[in-house]
Short mmCIF file of C-alpha atoms and ligand atoms in Angstrom, two decimals:
data_model
loop_
_atom_site.label_atom_id
_atom_site.label_comp_id
_atom_site.label_asym_id
_atom_site.label_seq_id
_atom_site.Cartn_x
_atom_site.Cartn_y
_atom_site.Cartn_z
CA UNK A 1 -29.49 31.19 11.84
CA UNK A 2 -27.42 31.66 8.71
CA UNK A 3 -23.70 31.02 8.59
CA UNK A 4 -21.38 32.20 5.87
CA UNK A 5 -20.86 29.29 3.57
CA UNK A 6 -17.33 28.70 2.42
CA UNK A 7 -17.00 27.06 -0.93
CA UNK A 8 -14.08 24.79 -0.39
CA UNK A 9 -11.91 24.20 -3.29
CA UNK A 10 -9.62 21.28 -3.22
CA UNK A 11 -9.39 20.11 -6.76
CA UNK A 12 -9.10 16.44 -7.27
CA UNK A 13 -5.81 15.78 -9.02
CA UNK A 14 -6.82 12.17 -9.28
CA UNK A 15 -9.76 13.04 -11.47
CA UNK A 16 -7.58 15.24 -13.58
CA UNK A 17 -5.28 12.38 -14.34
CA UNK A 18 -7.94 9.87 -15.34
CA UNK A 19 -7.81 10.54 -19.02
CA UNK A 20 -10.61 8.19 -19.98
CA UNK A 21 -13.19 9.79 -17.74
CA UNK A 22 -15.91 11.79 -19.40
CA UNK A 23 -15.66 15.49 -18.83
CA UNK A 24 -12.87 15.39 -16.24
CA UNK A 25 -12.76 18.31 -13.86
CA UNK A 26 -9.63 19.64 -15.49
CA UNK A 27 -10.57 23.20 -14.59
CA UNK A 28 -9.34 22.14 -11.17
CA UNK A 29 -5.74 22.64 -12.34
CA UNK A 30 -5.91 26.15 -10.97
CA UNK A 31 -6.65 25.37 -7.35
CA UNK A 32 -3.67 27.05 -5.65
CA UNK A 33 -3.02 30.80 -5.57
CA UNK A 34 0.48 30.63 -4.13
CA UNK A 35 3.02 28.23 -2.72
CA UNK A 36 6.00 28.63 -0.47
CA UNK A 37 9.50 28.42 -1.92
CA UNK A 38 13.11 29.52 -1.56
CA UNK A 39 15.44 31.65 -3.61
CA UNK A 40 19.02 32.87 -3.05
CA UNK A 41 17.49 35.77 -1.13
CA UNK A 42 15.61 33.52 1.31
CA UNK A 43 12.04 32.19 1.63
CA UNK A 44 9.49 33.60 -0.76
CA UNK A 45 6.06 32.99 -2.26
CA UNK A 46 5.47 31.70 -5.75
CA UNK A 47 2.19 32.98 -7.16
CA UNK A 48 -0.04 31.10 -9.58
CA UNK A 49 -3.30 31.79 -11.37
CA UNK A 50 -6.15 30.29 -9.36
CA UNK A 51 -9.93 29.99 -9.44
CA UNK A 52 -12.76 28.55 -7.33
CA UNK A 53 -14.04 25.09 -8.06
CA UNK A 54 -17.18 24.84 -10.14
CA UNK A 55 -20.35 24.35 -8.08
CA UNK A 56 -24.13 24.27 -8.18
CA UNK A 57 -24.87 27.96 -8.61
CA UNK A 58 -28.60 27.76 -7.87
CA UNK A 59 -27.81 27.93 -4.14
CA UNK A 60 -26.64 31.50 -4.49
CA UNK A 61 -29.25 33.15 -6.70
CA UNK A 62 -32.35 35.26 -6.20
CA UNK A 63 -35.36 34.61 -8.39
CA UNK A 64 -37.77 37.26 -9.65
CA UNK A 65 -40.96 36.66 -11.62
CA UNK A 66 -42.58 39.08 -14.02
CA UNK A 67 -45.49 39.60 -13.68
CA UNK A 68 -44.80 39.23 -9.96
CA UNK A 69 -48.20 37.71 -9.14
CA UNK A 70 -48.13 35.10 -11.92
CA UNK A 71 -47.64 32.12 -9.57
CA UNK A 72 -50.80 30.01 -9.33
CA UNK A 73 -53.01 29.61 -6.25
CA UNK A 74 -54.12 33.10 -5.34
CA UNK A 75 -57.04 32.72 -5.75
CA UNK A 76 -57.03 28.88 -5.84
CA UNK A 77 -57.39 27.34 -9.29
CA UNK A 78 -58.10 23.92 -10.70
CA UNK A 79 -56.05 22.67 -13.66
CA UNK A 80 -56.75 20.16 -16.35
CA UNK A 81 -54.15 18.04 -18.12
CA UNK A 82 -53.10 18.92 -21.65
CA UNK A 83 -53.73 15.43 -23.00
CA UNK A 84 -57.14 14.97 -21.41
CA UNK A 85 -59.23 18.14 -20.93
CA UNK A 86 -61.70 16.22 -18.76
CA UNK A 87 -59.04 15.32 -16.20
CA UNK A 88 -59.22 18.41 -14.02
CA UNK A 89 -58.16 17.27 -10.59
CA UNK A 90 -55.00 19.33 -10.06
CA UNK A 91 -55.52 22.10 -7.59
CA UNK A 92 -53.21 25.00 -6.84
CA UNK A 93 -53.77 26.89 -3.59
CA UNK A 94 -51.06 29.26 -2.38
CA UNK A 95 -52.50 29.20 1.15
CA UNK A 96 -52.12 25.44 1.57
CA UNK A 97 -48.56 24.17 1.72
CA UNK A 98 -49.24 20.84 0.01
CA UNK A 99 -51.07 22.56 -2.86
CA UNK A 100 -48.82 25.59 -3.30
CA UNK A 101 -46.26 25.91 -6.12
CA UNK A 102 -43.93 28.80 -5.17
CA UNK A 103 -40.81 29.69 -7.24
CA UNK A 104 -38.34 28.17 -4.76
CA UNK A 105 -39.56 24.70 -5.79
CA UNK A 106 -37.54 25.18 -9.00
CA UNK A 107 -34.34 25.00 -6.94
CA UNK A 108 -35.05 22.52 -4.12
CA UNK A 109 -33.51 19.08 -3.95
CA UNK A 110 -34.95 16.90 -6.71
CA UNK A 111 -35.09 13.15 -6.91
CA UNK A 112 -38.23 12.77 -4.85
CA UNK A 113 -41.52 11.48 -6.19
CA UNK A 114 -43.74 13.27 -6.96
CA UNK A 115 -41.56 16.14 -8.01
CA UNK A 116 -41.96 19.61 -6.55
CA UNK A 117 -42.50 22.47 -8.98
CA UNK A 118 -43.34 26.11 -9.54
CA UNK A 119 -46.52 26.66 -11.54
CA UNK A 120 -47.99 29.71 -13.22
CA UNK A 121 -51.61 30.79 -13.44
CA UNK A 122 -53.35 29.35 -16.46
CA UNK A 123 -53.87 31.11 -19.80
CA UNK A 124 -57.09 32.78 -18.71
CA UNK A 125 -56.68 35.89 -20.87
CA UNK A 126 -56.25 34.07 -24.19
CA UNK A 127 -55.54 35.23 -26.92
CA UNK A 128 -53.36 37.73 -25.04
CA UNK A 129 -50.09 35.82 -24.71
CA UNK A 130 -49.36 34.05 -21.44
CA UNK A 131 -45.86 35.43 -21.01
CA UNK A 132 -43.69 35.05 -17.91
CA UNK A 133 -40.13 36.19 -17.29
CA UNK A 134 -38.12 34.25 -14.73
CA UNK A 135 -34.98 36.18 -13.75
CA UNK A 136 -32.15 34.51 -11.85
CA UNK A 137 -29.79 37.06 -10.29
CA UNK A 138 -26.45 36.35 -8.65
CA UNK A 139 -25.42 39.97 -8.13
CA UNK A 140 -21.96 38.61 -8.96
CA UNK A 141 -20.18 37.51 -12.11
CA UNK A 142 -20.12 33.77 -12.57
CA UNK A 143 -18.66 31.59 -15.31
CA UNK A 144 -20.77 28.76 -16.63
CA UNK A 145 -19.05 25.37 -16.65
CA UNK A 146 -21.90 23.01 -17.52
CA UNK A 147 -25.17 22.95 -19.43
CA UNK A 148 -28.14 24.94 -18.20
CA UNK A 149 -31.02 22.48 -17.88
CA UNK A 150 -34.63 23.47 -17.25
CA UNK A 151 -37.11 20.70 -16.48
CA UNK A 152 -40.77 21.34 -17.27
CA UNK A 153 -43.62 19.50 -15.59
CA UNK A 154 -46.08 21.10 -17.98
CA UNK A 155 -45.32 20.59 -21.65
CA UNK A 156 -42.21 22.41 -22.80
CA UNK A 157 -43.08 25.91 -24.03
CA UNK A 158 -43.76 26.35 -27.72
CA UNK A 159 -41.78 29.59 -27.66
CA UNK A 160 -39.12 30.64 -25.24
CA UNK A 161 -35.91 32.71 -25.10
CA UNK A 162 -33.01 32.24 -22.75
CA UNK A 163 -31.23 35.53 -22.11
CA UNK A 164 -28.17 36.62 -20.17
CA UNK A 165 -26.91 39.79 -18.60
CA UNK A 166 -23.31 40.69 -17.83
CA UNK A 167 -24.12 43.98 -16.11
CA UNK A 168 -26.45 43.00 -13.28
CA UNK A 169 -29.62 43.17 -15.38
CA UNK A 170 -29.12 46.58 -16.98
CA UNK A 171 -28.80 45.10 -20.46
CA UNK A 172 -29.73 41.69 -21.84
CA UNK A 173 -28.54 39.57 -24.74
CA UNK A 174 -30.17 36.40 -26.04
CA UNK A 175 -28.37 33.12 -25.37
CA UNK A 176 -30.68 30.88 -27.36
CA UNK A 177 -34.13 30.86 -28.93
CA UNK A 178 -36.45 27.87 -28.57
CA UNK A 179 -39.58 27.23 -30.63
CA UNK A 180 -41.63 24.49 -32.23
CA UNK A 181 -41.26 26.57 -35.42
CA UNK A 182 -38.24 28.88 -35.41
CA UNK A 183 -39.08 30.57 -38.71
CA UNK A 184 -42.60 31.34 -37.63
CA UNK A 185 -41.78 32.45 -34.10
CA UNK A 186 -38.49 34.32 -34.53
CA UNK A 187 -37.85 34.34 -38.32
CA UNK A 188 -34.72 32.29 -37.72
CA UNK A 189 -33.58 29.12 -39.46
CA UNK A 190 -33.75 26.21 -37.04
CA UNK A 191 -30.34 24.92 -35.95
CA UNK A 192 -28.88 22.73 -33.26
CA UNK A 193 -25.67 22.95 -31.29
CA UNK A 194 -24.18 20.44 -33.73
CA UNK A 195 -24.32 23.11 -36.46
CA UNK A 196 -22.00 25.37 -34.45
CA UNK A 197 -18.28 25.48 -35.27
CA UNK A 198 -15.28 27.19 -33.66
CA UNK A 199 -15.88 30.14 -35.93
CA UNK A 200 -19.59 30.46 -35.18
CA UNK A 201 -19.43 29.70 -31.48
CA UNK A 202 -20.66 33.16 -30.51
CA UNK A 203 -23.65 32.92 -32.89
CA UNK A 204 -27.06 32.88 -31.29
CA UNK A 205 -29.26 30.12 -32.69
CA UNK A 206 -32.91 29.12 -32.60
CA UNK A 207 -33.48 25.43 -31.97
CA UNK A 208 -36.56 23.25 -32.33
CA UNK A 209 -34.91 20.42 -30.45
CA UNK A 210 -36.40 21.20 -27.05
CA UNK A 211 -39.89 22.40 -27.89
CA UNK A 212 -41.54 19.53 -29.72
CA UNK A 213 -42.73 16.24 -28.43
CA UNK A 214 -45.09 16.98 -25.61
CA UNK A 215 -46.53 13.53 -26.12
CA UNK A 216 -43.25 12.06 -25.03
CA UNK A 217 -43.50 12.68 -21.36
CA UNK A 218 -39.84 11.94 -20.83
CA UNK A 219 -38.75 14.85 -22.97
CA UNK A 220 -39.22 17.39 -20.26
CA UNK A 221 -35.95 19.27 -20.44
CA UNK A 222 -34.82 22.39 -22.24
CA UNK A 223 -31.08 22.68 -22.46
CA UNK A 224 -28.45 25.30 -23.24
CA UNK A 225 -25.36 23.37 -24.20
CA UNK A 226 -22.18 24.69 -22.61
CA UNK A 227 -20.05 21.56 -22.82
CA UNK A 228 -20.74 20.99 -26.50
CA UNK A 229 -19.43 24.51 -27.06
CA UNK A 230 -16.35 23.86 -24.90
CA UNK A 231 -15.78 20.68 -26.89
CA UNK A 232 -15.25 22.70 -30.07
CA UNK A 233 -11.88 23.71 -28.59
CA UNK A 234 -11.22 21.03 -25.98
CA UNK A 235 -12.22 17.95 -27.99
CA UNK A 236 -15.27 15.68 -27.59
CA UNK A 237 -14.33 14.49 -24.11
CA UNK A 238 -12.80 17.79 -23.07
CA UNK A 239 -9.33 16.21 -22.95
CA UNK A 240 -7.54 19.18 -24.40
CA UNK A 241 -8.54 21.86 -21.94
CA UNK A 242 -5.23 23.63 -22.66
CA UNK A 243 -6.60 24.57 -26.04
CA UNK A 244 -9.77 25.96 -24.46
CA UNK A 245 -7.78 27.89 -21.85
CA UNK A 246 -5.61 29.35 -24.56
CA UNK A 247 -8.69 30.55 -26.42
CA UNK A 248 -10.34 31.90 -23.28
CA UNK A 249 -7.14 33.75 -22.42
CA UNK A 250 -6.75 35.49 -25.72
CA UNK A 251 -10.37 36.00 -26.77
CA UNK A 252 -12.31 38.28 -24.46
CA UNK A 253 -15.55 37.75 -26.39
CA UNK A 254 -15.32 34.03 -25.79
CA UNK A 255 -14.65 34.50 -22.07
CA UNK A 256 -17.55 36.92 -21.83
CA UNK A 257 -19.83 34.50 -23.66
CA UNK A 258 -19.68 32.08 -20.74
CA UNK A 259 -19.79 34.82 -18.10
CA UNK A 260 -23.05 36.06 -16.61
CA UNK A 261 -24.46 37.99 -13.67
CA UNK A 262 -28.09 37.13 -14.45
CA UNK A 263 -30.12 34.72 -16.53
CA UNK A 264 -33.63 35.38 -17.79
CA UNK A 265 -35.99 32.70 -19.04
CA UNK A 266 -38.66 34.34 -21.16
CA UNK A 267 -41.63 31.99 -21.50
CA UNK A 268 -43.58 33.32 -24.49
CA UNK A 269 -46.12 30.61 -25.34
CA UNK A 270 -47.05 27.53 -23.34
CA UNK A 271 -47.44 24.04 -24.73
CA UNK A 272 -50.80 23.68 -26.40
CA UNK A 273 -50.56 20.06 -27.54
CA UNK A 274 -51.16 18.90 -31.06
CA UNK A 275 -54.49 20.66 -31.55
CA UNK A 276 -55.77 24.23 -31.67
CA UNK A 277 -56.05 26.14 -28.42
CA UNK A 278 -59.30 25.14 -26.70
CA UNK A 279 -60.75 28.49 -25.66
CA UNK A 280 -63.39 26.82 -23.52
CA UNK A 281 -60.87 25.02 -21.40
CA UNK A 282 -57.94 27.37 -20.80
CA UNK A 283 -57.07 25.59 -17.55
CA UNK A 284 -55.05 23.19 -19.71
CA UNK A 285 -52.42 25.78 -20.60
CA UNK A 286 -49.82 26.95 -18.13
CA UNK A 287 -46.10 26.72 -17.27
CA UNK A 288 -44.68 24.46 -14.59
CA UNK A 289 -40.95 24.02 -13.86
CA UNK A 290 -39.61 21.47 -11.40
CA UNK A 291 -35.88 22.09 -11.68
CA UNK A 292 -33.30 24.50 -13.09
CA UNK A 293 -29.65 23.50 -13.19
CA UNK A 294 -26.95 26.16 -13.42
CA UNK A 295 -23.44 24.91 -12.82
CA UNK A 296 -20.63 27.40 -12.76
CA UNK A 297 -17.82 29.10 -11.01
CA UNK A 298 -17.62 32.21 -8.90
CA UNK A 299 -15.55 34.51 -11.15
CA UNK A 300 -12.47 36.02 -9.50
CA UNK A 301 -10.29 36.87 -12.52
CA UNK A 302 -7.91 34.05 -11.55
CA UNK A 303 -7.00 35.86 -8.32
CA UNK A 304 -8.88 33.68 -5.77
CA UNK A 305 -9.62 30.01 -5.21
CA UNK A 306 -12.66 30.47 -3.01
CA UNK A 307 -15.74 32.61 -2.57
CA UNK A 308 -17.79 33.18 0.54
CA UNK A 309 -21.56 33.45 0.62
CA UNK A 310 -22.50 35.95 3.24
CA UNK A 311 -25.54 38.21 3.60
CA UNK A 312 -26.97 36.47 0.51
CA UNK A 313 -24.09 37.54 -1.69
CA UNK A 314 -21.09 35.75 -3.20
CA UNK A 315 -17.73 37.48 -2.82
CA UNK A 316 -14.27 36.34 -3.89
CA UNK A 317 -11.66 35.77 -1.19
CA UNK A 318 -9.05 37.69 -3.14
CA UNK A 319 -5.35 36.84 -3.16
CA UNK A 320 -2.44 38.37 -5.11
CA UNK A 321 -3.01 41.74 -3.35
CA UNK A 322 -6.28 42.24 -5.22
CA UNK A 323 -9.66 43.27 -3.88
CA UNK A 324 -13.30 43.83 -4.95
CA UNK A 325 -16.16 41.33 -5.39
CA UNK A 326 -14.41 39.86 -8.49
CA UNK A 327 -10.81 40.72 -7.41
CA UNK A 328 -11.06 43.31 -10.15
CA UNK A 329 -8.65 45.89 -8.77
CA UNK A 330 -5.46 46.24 -6.76
CA UNK A 331 -5.60 46.82 -3.01
CA UNK A 332 -4.65 50.21 -1.66
CA UNK A 333 -0.88 50.47 -1.38
CA UNK A 334 -0.49 47.75 -4.01
CA UNK A 335 -0.66 49.86 -7.11
CA UNK A 336 2.91 49.95 -8.32
CA UNK A 337 1.62 48.68 -11.64
CA UNK A 338 -1.80 48.45 -13.30
CA UNK A 339 -4.21 45.65 -12.32
CA UNK A 340 -4.63 42.80 -14.72
CA UNK A 341 -6.46 39.49 -14.59
CA UNK A 342 -4.47 36.32 -14.06
CA UNK A 343 -3.74 34.22 -17.11
CA UNK A 344 -4.38 30.52 -17.78
CA UNK A 345 -1.10 30.47 -19.65
CA UNK A 346 1.36 28.90 -19.52
CA UNK A 347 -0.42 25.62 -18.77
CA UNK A 348 -0.71 24.24 -16.12
CA UNK A 349 -0.09 26.92 -13.49
CA UNK A 350 -0.75 30.08 -15.42
CA UNK A 351 0.49 33.52 -14.48
CA UNK A 352 -0.74 35.28 -11.37
CA UNK A 353 -0.16 38.89 -12.48
CA UNK A 354 -0.22 39.95 -8.86
CA UNK A 355 -0.59 43.53 -7.70
CA UNK A 356 2.74 45.02 -6.61
CA UNK A 357 3.15 46.81 -3.29
CA UNK A 358 4.02 50.48 -3.56
CA UNK A 359 6.60 50.09 -0.82
CA UNK A 360 8.73 47.56 -2.67
CA UNK A 361 11.32 49.73 -4.38
CA UNK A 362 10.49 53.13 -5.74
CA UNK A 363 7.07 53.25 -7.36
CA UNK A 364 8.27 55.16 -10.41
CA UNK A 365 11.03 52.90 -11.60
CA UNK A 366 13.89 54.78 -9.90
CA UNK A 367 17.15 53.97 -11.67
CA UNK A 368 19.19 57.12 -10.99
CA UNK A 369 18.88 58.20 -14.63
CA UNK A 370 20.77 55.15 -15.87
CA UNK A 371 17.63 53.45 -17.23
CA UNK A 372 14.00 54.33 -17.81
CA UNK A 373 12.73 50.79 -17.86
CA UNK A 374 11.78 48.51 -14.95
CA UNK A 375 10.56 44.97 -14.69
CA UNK A 376 8.58 43.27 -11.95
CA UNK A 377 10.07 39.97 -10.80
CA UNK A 378 7.15 37.99 -9.44
CA UNK A 379 9.24 35.37 -7.65
CA UNK A 380 11.12 38.03 -5.68
CA UNK A 381 8.12 40.35 -5.43
CA UNK A 382 10.42 43.16 -6.49
CA UNK A 383 10.73 45.86 -9.14
CA UNK A 384 14.15 46.02 -10.79
CA UNK A 385 15.73 48.34 -13.37
CA UNK A 386 16.37 46.84 -16.77
CA UNK A 387 19.39 47.62 -19.04
CA UNK A 388 21.30 49.95 -16.73
CA UNK A 389 23.59 52.24 -18.76
CA UNK A 390 26.81 54.13 -17.89
CA UNK A 391 28.48 50.96 -16.62
CA UNK A 392 26.00 50.57 -13.74
CA UNK A 393 24.08 47.56 -12.47
CA UNK A 394 21.79 46.58 -9.58
CA UNK A 395 18.09 46.82 -8.69
CA UNK A 396 18.20 50.62 -9.08
CA UNK A 397 21.39 50.86 -11.21
CA UNK A 398 23.07 51.97 -7.99
CA UNK A 399 26.15 49.71 -8.33
CA UNK A 400 29.04 49.65 -10.78
CA UNK A 401 29.46 46.88 -13.31
CA UNK A 402 32.31 44.48 -12.69
CA UNK A 403 35.53 46.05 -13.95
CA UNK A 404 34.36 49.51 -12.84
CA UNK A 405 34.49 51.32 -9.51
CA UNK A 406 32.54 54.09 -7.90
CA UNK A 407 33.65 57.62 -8.65
CA UNK A 408 33.70 59.11 -5.13
CA UNK A 409 33.32 62.66 -6.38
CA UNK A 410 30.24 61.96 -8.55
CA UNK A 411 26.59 61.74 -7.47
CA UNK A 412 24.69 58.47 -8.02
CA UNK A 413 22.86 59.88 -11.03
CA UNK A 414 26.05 61.20 -12.71
CA UNK A 415 26.91 59.62 -16.06
CA UNK A 416 30.49 59.25 -14.82
CA UNK A 417 29.59 57.57 -11.56
CA UNK A 418 31.47 54.43 -12.55
CA UNK A 419 35.11 54.52 -13.62
CA UNK A 420 36.90 51.82 -15.59
CA UNK A 421 39.30 49.87 -13.28
CA UNK A 422 41.72 49.84 -16.18
CA UNK A 423 43.79 47.07 -14.60
CA UNK A 424 46.81 46.12 -16.61
CA UNK A 425 45.90 42.82 -18.28
CA UNK A 426 49.42 41.38 -17.81
CA UNK A 427 50.10 42.68 -14.32
CA UNK A 428 46.75 42.01 -12.65
CA UNK A 429 44.87 38.87 -11.66
CA UNK A 430 41.46 40.04 -12.93
CA UNK A 431 39.98 43.10 -14.54
CA UNK A 432 38.23 43.97 -11.27
CA UNK A 433 39.38 46.49 -8.73
CA UNK A 434 38.41 47.54 -5.25
CA UNK A 435 36.27 50.55 -4.28
CA UNK A 436 39.19 52.95 -4.68
CA UNK A 437 40.32 51.66 -8.05
CA UNK A 438 43.14 49.41 -6.91
CA UNK A 439 43.62 46.22 -8.92
CA UNK A 440 44.75 42.87 -7.54
CA UNK A 441 48.26 42.29 -8.84
CA UNK A 442 50.04 39.13 -9.89
CA UNK A 443 53.31 38.18 -8.23
CA UNK A 444 55.98 40.84 -8.84
CA UNK A 445 53.59 43.52 -10.07
CA UNK A 446 52.58 46.62 -8.15
CA UNK A 447 50.94 50.03 -8.52
CA UNK A 448 47.25 50.89 -8.55
CA UNK A 449 46.80 49.33 -11.97
CA UNK A 450 49.55 46.66 -11.55
CA UNK A 451 51.53 48.20 -14.40
CA UNK A 452 54.84 48.45 -12.49
CA UNK A 453 57.25 45.87 -11.12
CA UNK A 454 58.55 45.35 -7.62
CA UNK A 455 62.34 45.53 -7.10
CA UNK A 456 63.93 42.35 -8.42
CA UNK A 457 61.37 42.04 -11.25
CA UNK A 458 61.53 43.19 -14.85
CA UNK A 459 58.60 44.11 -17.08
CA UNK A 460 58.09 41.65 -19.93
CA UNK A 461 54.34 41.34 -20.58
CA UNK A 462 54.00 41.16 -16.79
CA UNK A 463 56.68 41.19 -14.15
CA UNK A 464 59.28 38.45 -14.45
CA UNK A 465 62.14 37.60 -12.05
CA UNK A 466 65.39 39.15 -13.07
CA1 CA B 501 -38.31 20.97 -7.52
#
């Protein structure tokens, strides 16, 4: 029986504060979507940008192979080792559990000995290339937060491309090319991640770093370096995440670079060892992968701090009145202003950019013709008019400014709705008046505007005793 799995997301503030730690989980700053608070108007919610904690994303993917029947063992095959063509005691048989190498063994728990791995058929149709595509699909946008690491139990491929899709597999872009000879395989100059700068971060490179060295059995991994790329903005130990957030906030291309819905590993040529391909012993050449690491975050546009995994699909638990798998739109009845993603800025709590309920205030910035500009006050969850003219004030310019009073014979949208109190500056206490225009007089003064004196008083810049 399958239960929905809730990714819980309590960021560890402790870890954030340990400055000397390598690669602190500073992304965890954004772990709360809202908090309770108080204003003059009573209790309210304060909204903050928030996002789910980074996690092992291989638990939530589906894997597809192309060709679909490329996994070894049907019919059963015997394999030789690359180093010693006479050592042919590895058997693959899909019908026997202990001898089968299905794709899910690329994602099971590793750390056991011997390792478990997926394995392809051997290169029986040489010289036709032995090419295999491994597609990992999340059916959901995710943001990569750590290096992608692929561990090969065969030799590492001599040619391979890592590709990504941002549109659920409709279109693909390369992430990185891998070859023993980049010029020969892809007509690209060989580079490494160390050649990349802030300005060339989006460049796609070919690297020879992860293809050579089959003889060194420990060099089994092929890597796509995410953290080295982060470090170009956040510093070598990722101390200055604020700088990275700032860049991610303002540069959509950069944000998209680390965002994927699918990954595709295109295996184009298996390891062949140091010598020519031995056509008489093609059982030496195949692909075998024991582990693929993809660490990332369920992408919710900074509008959710958790995702649920239900019916084999990740979905954001949207806050801020947003909805959709990525919190990518406003809920019904919360469309008083256009949807926008949350922002990492200002550090450390960001801006929630919540969706505004239609029912809070008039939807179309109603200011009784005294203003045509409104502003949304997030703390109060309210739309208010800005720069009310004609001596008005208030959320909808429905009140008179101090020193003015309501003209009882004018409608609310009349330019003359507010009349100057016109209180005599010497005779009255303040320049304010009541709702009928009467000013508050100083001792001895009288009249609506306090410009006359009571009996026994004489006018002399105000009313003085006789
Ligand atoms: Ca495994």
